[in-house]
Amino acid sequence: QPPRPISIAAEDVAKLRSAGLSDDVVAQWFADGEFDAGPPPAFRAATPFKATWISQRYASVLERAFGSPVIVTVKQERAA
């Protein structure tokens, strides 16, 4: 299976990896989202399911990676 394209910045990928997430986890759950440095830092997940999953399972990892609690929401579709 080909690797998923990663739309988040390389520095954000590096932060996630340094906080202990594997390349597979980054690709599966974060690659199609968007980070905002804030303050407060925020992550916009591609789907509501991903937002819930990330909030429930990776909140402490995100806090470690970005230095404070990260607000997780869902990306809004852009109007054409």
Short mmCIF file of N, CA and C in Angstrom, two decimals:
data_model
loop_
_atom_site.label_atom_id
_atom_site.label_comp_id
_atom_site.label_asym_id
_atom_site.label_seq_id
_atom_site.Cartn_x
_atom_site.Cartn_y
_atom_site.Cartn_z
N GLN A 1 0.85 -1.18 0.00
CA GLN A 1 0.00 0.00 0.00
C GLN A 1 0.90 1.24 0.00
N PRO A 2 0.65 2.19 -0.92
CA PRO A 2 1.50 3.39 -0.97
C PRO A 2 1.29 4.26 0.26
N PRO A 3 2.33 5.00 0.65
CA PRO A 3 2.18 5.87 1.82
C PRO A 3 1.16 6.97 1.55
N ARG A 4 0.47 7.38 2.59
CA ARG A 4 -0.51 8.45 2.47
C ARG A 4 0.21 9.79 2.35
N PRO A 5 -0.33 10.68 1.53
CA PRO A 5 0.30 12.01 1.48
C PRO A 5 0.12 12.73 2.81
N ILE A 6 1.12 13.47 3.22
CA ILE A 6 1.08 14.20 4.49
C ILE A 6 0.96 15.68 4.19
N SER A 7 -0.14 16.29 4.67
CA SER A 7 -0.38 17.70 4.39
C SER A 7 0.06 18.62 5.53
N ILE A 8 0.44 18.04 6.68
CA ILE A 8 0.89 18.90 7.78
C ILE A 8 2.37 19.22 7.59
N ALA A 9 2.80 20.30 8.19
CA ALA A 9 4.18 20.78 8.06
C ALA A 9 5.17 19.77 8.63
N ALA A 10 6.34 19.71 8.00
CA ALA A 10 7.39 18.79 8.45
C ALA A 10 7.75 19.02 9.91
N GLU A 11 7.74 20.28 10.36
CA GLU A 11 8.08 20.56 11.76
C GLU A 11 7.03 19.98 12.71
N ASP A 12 5.77 19.96 12.29
CA ASP A 12 4.72 19.36 13.12
C ASP A 12 4.86 17.85 13.15
N VAL A 13 5.21 17.25 12.01
CA VAL A 13 5.47 15.81 11.97
C VAL A 13 6.62 15.49 12.93
N ALA A 14 7.67 16.28 12.89
CA ALA A 14 8.82 16.05 13.77
C ALA A 14 8.42 16.14 15.24
N LYS A 15 7.57 17.10 15.59
CA LYS A 15 7.10 17.23 16.98
C LYS A 15 6.32 16.00 17.41
N LEU A 16 5.44 15.52 16.52
CA LEU A 16 4.66 14.32 16.85
C LEU A 16 5.57 13.11 17.03
N ARG A 17 6.54 12.97 16.16
CA ARG A 17 7.47 11.84 16.26
C ARG A 17 8.31 11.95 17.54
N SER A 18 8.75 13.16 17.88
CA SER A 18 9.56 13.33 19.08
C SER A 18 8.75 13.07 20.35
N ALA A 19 7.43 13.20 20.27
CA ALA A 19 6.57 12.92 21.41
C ALA A 19 6.22 11.43 21.51
N GLY A 20 6.72 10.64 20.55
CA GLY A 20 6.56 9.20 20.67
C GLY A 20 5.63 8.55 19.67
N LEU A 21 5.07 9.30 18.74
CA LEU A 21 4.17 8.69 17.76
C LEU A 21 4.97 8.08 16.61
N SER A 22 4.53 6.93 16.15
CA SER A 22 5.19 6.26 15.03
C SER A 22 4.79 6.92 13.71
N ASP A 23 5.56 6.65 12.67
CA ASP A 23 5.23 7.16 11.34
C ASP A 23 3.84 6.68 10.92
N ASP A 24 3.50 5.44 11.25
CA ASP A 24 2.19 4.90 10.87
C ASP A 24 1.06 5.66 11.54
N VAL A 25 1.21 5.97 12.82
CA VAL A 25 0.17 6.72 13.55
C VAL A 25 0.04 8.13 12.98
N VAL A 26 1.16 8.77 12.73
CA VAL A 26 1.12 10.12 12.14
C VAL A 26 0.39 10.07 10.81
N ALA A 27 0.74 9.11 9.95
CA ALA A 27 0.11 9.01 8.64
C ALA A 27 -1.38 8.69 8.75
N GLN A 28 -1.74 7.80 9.65
CA GLN A 28 -3.14 7.37 9.75
C GLN A 28 -4.05 8.45 10.34
N TRP A 29 -3.60 9.13 11.40
CA TRP A 29 -4.51 9.99 12.14
C TRP A 29 -4.28 11.49 11.94
N PHE A 30 -3.09 11.90 11.56
CA PHE A 30 -2.77 13.33 11.53
C PHE A 30 -2.46 13.88 10.14
N ALA A 31 -2.07 13.04 9.20
CA ALA A 31 -1.51 13.49 7.92
C ALA A 31 -2.45 14.39 7.12
N ASP A 32 -3.75 14.15 7.20
CA ASP A 32 -4.69 14.95 6.39
C ASP A 32 -5.36 16.05 7.21
N GLY A 33 -4.79 16.38 8.35
CA GLY A 33 -5.32 17.45 9.18
C GLY A 33 -4.51 18.72 9.03
N GLU A 34 -4.76 19.67 9.93
CA GLU A 34 -4.07 20.95 9.92
C GLU A 34 -3.75 21.36 11.35
N PHE A 35 -2.51 21.81 11.57
CA PHE A 35 -2.13 22.35 12.86
C PHE A 35 -2.12 23.87 12.80
N ASP A 36 -2.47 24.50 13.91
CA ASP A 36 -2.37 25.95 14.07
C ASP A 36 -1.58 26.16 15.37
N ALA A 37 -0.48 26.90 15.26
CA ALA A 37 0.42 27.08 16.41
C ALA A 37 -0.24 27.82 17.56
N GLY A 38 -1.27 28.58 17.27
CA GLY A 38 -1.98 29.28 18.35
C GLY A 38 -1.29 30.54 18.80
N PRO A 39 -1.43 30.97 20.02
CA PRO A 39 -1.97 30.21 21.13
C PRO A 39 -3.51 30.29 21.18
N PRO A 40 -4.12 29.28 21.71
CA PRO A 40 -3.59 27.97 22.06
C PRO A 40 -3.39 27.13 20.81
N PRO A 41 -2.49 26.14 20.86
CA PRO A 41 -2.31 25.30 19.69
C PRO A 41 -3.59 24.53 19.38
N ALA A 42 -3.82 24.29 18.10
CA ALA A 42 -5.03 23.58 17.69
C ALA A 42 -4.71 22.62 16.55
N PHE A 43 -5.49 21.56 16.47
CA PHE A 43 -5.40 20.63 15.36
C PHE A 43 -6.79 20.46 14.80
N ARG A 44 -6.91 20.60 13.48
CA ARG A 44 -8.18 20.38 12.80
C ARG A 44 -8.09 19.05 12.06
N ALA A 45 -8.86 18.08 12.53
CA ALA A 45 -8.87 16.75 11.95
C ALA A 45 -9.75 16.74 10.70
N ALA A 46 -9.49 15.77 9.83
CA ALA A 46 -10.21 15.68 8.56
C ALA A 46 -11.67 15.25 8.74
N THR A 47 -11.96 14.48 9.78
CA THR A 47 -13.32 13.98 9.99
C THR A 47 -13.69 14.07 11.47
N PRO A 48 -14.99 14.08 11.76
CA PRO A 48 -15.40 14.08 13.17
C PRO A 48 -14.89 12.84 13.92
N PHE A 49 -14.89 11.68 13.25
CA PHE A 49 -14.38 10.48 13.91
C PHE A 49 -12.92 10.64 14.31
N LYS A 50 -12.10 11.15 13.39
CA LYS A 50 -10.69 11.35 13.71
C LYS A 50 -10.52 12.35 14.84
N ALA A 51 -11.30 13.41 14.85
CA ALA A 51 -11.21 14.41 15.92
C ALA A 51 -11.49 13.76 17.28
N THR A 52 -12.53 12.96 17.35
CA THR A 52 -12.88 12.28 18.59
C THR A 52 -11.79 11.29 18.99
N TRP A 53 -11.33 10.48 18.06
CA TRP A 53 -10.30 9.49 18.33
C TRP A 53 -9.02 10.15 18.85
N ILE A 54 -8.59 11.20 18.16
CA ILE A 54 -7.37 11.91 18.55
C ILE A 54 -7.54 12.53 19.93
N SER A 55 -8.68 13.17 20.18
CA SER A 55 -8.93 13.78 21.48
C SER A 55 -8.87 12.77 22.61
N GLN A 56 -9.45 11.60 22.37
CA GLN A 56 -9.52 10.58 23.42
C GLN A 56 -8.22 9.83 23.63
N ARG A 57 -7.44 9.65 22.58
CA ARG A 57 -6.27 8.77 22.68
C ARG A 57 -4.93 9.48 22.63
N TYR A 58 -4.89 10.69 22.08
CA TYR A 58 -3.60 11.34 21.87
C TYR A 58 -3.48 12.72 22.52
N ALA A 59 -4.39 13.09 23.39
CA ALA A 59 -4.34 14.41 24.01
C ALA A 59 -3.03 14.64 24.76
N SER A 60 -2.59 13.66 25.54
CA SER A 60 -1.36 13.85 26.31
C SER A 60 -0.13 13.89 25.40
N VAL A 61 -0.15 13.14 24.31
CA VAL A 61 0.96 13.17 23.35
C VAL A 61 1.02 14.54 22.67
N LEU A 62 -0.14 15.06 22.28
CA LEU A 62 -0.18 16.39 21.66
C LEU A 62 0.32 17.45 22.62
N GLU A 63 -0.07 17.35 23.87
CA GLU A 63 0.40 18.32 24.87
C GLU A 63 1.92 18.25 25.03
N ARG A 64 2.45 17.04 25.05
CA ARG A 64 3.90 16.86 25.12
C ARG A 64 4.58 17.44 23.88
N ALA A 65 4.00 17.21 22.72
CA ALA A 65 4.61 17.65 21.46
C ALA A 65 4.59 19.17 21.31
N PHE A 66 3.51 19.82 21.75
CA PHE A 66 3.34 21.25 21.49
C PHE A 66 3.44 22.13 22.72
N GLY A 67 3.68 21.53 23.90
CA GLY A 67 3.98 22.30 25.09
C GLY A 67 2.79 22.83 25.86
N SER A 68 1.60 22.59 25.39
CA SER A 68 0.38 22.96 26.11
C SER A 68 -0.78 22.17 25.50
N PRO A 69 -1.94 22.15 26.19
CA PRO A 69 -3.07 21.39 25.66
C PRO A 69 -3.43 21.87 24.24
N VAL A 70 -3.72 20.91 23.39
CA VAL A 70 -4.07 21.20 22.00
C VAL A 70 -5.58 21.04 21.83
N ILE A 71 -6.21 22.04 21.25
CA ILE A 71 -7.64 21.98 20.96
C ILE A 71 -7.82 21.19 19.67
N VAL A 72 -8.66 20.16 19.70
CA VAL A 72 -8.89 19.33 18.51
C VAL A 72 -10.31 19.59 18.01
N THR A 73 -10.40 20.03 16.75
CA THR A 73 -11.68 20.27 16.11
C THR A 73 -11.68 19.56 14.75
N VAL A 74 -12.72 19.82 13.96
CA VAL A 74 -12.85 19.23 12.62
C VAL A 74 -12.63 20.32 11.59
N LYS A 75 -11.86 19.98 10.54
CA LYS A 75 -11.65 20.93 9.44
C LYS A 75 -13.00 21.28 8.81
N GLN A 76 -13.14 22.52 8.48
CA GLN A 76 -14.34 22.98 7.78
C GLN A 76 -14.09 22.90 6.28
N GLU A 77 -15.10 22.47 5.55
CA GLU A 77 -14.98 22.47 4.10
C GLU A 77 -14.93 23.90 3.61
N ARG A 78 -14.05 24.14 2.68
CA ARG A 78 -13.94 25.49 2.12
C ARG A 78 -14.95 25.66 0.99
N ALA A 79 -15.60 26.81 0.96
CA ALA A 79 -16.57 27.09 -0.11
C ALA A 79 -15.84 27.24 -1.43
N ALA A 80 -16.48 26.79 -2.47
CA ALA A 80 -15.85 26.87 -3.81
C ALA A 80 -15.93 28.26 -4.39
#
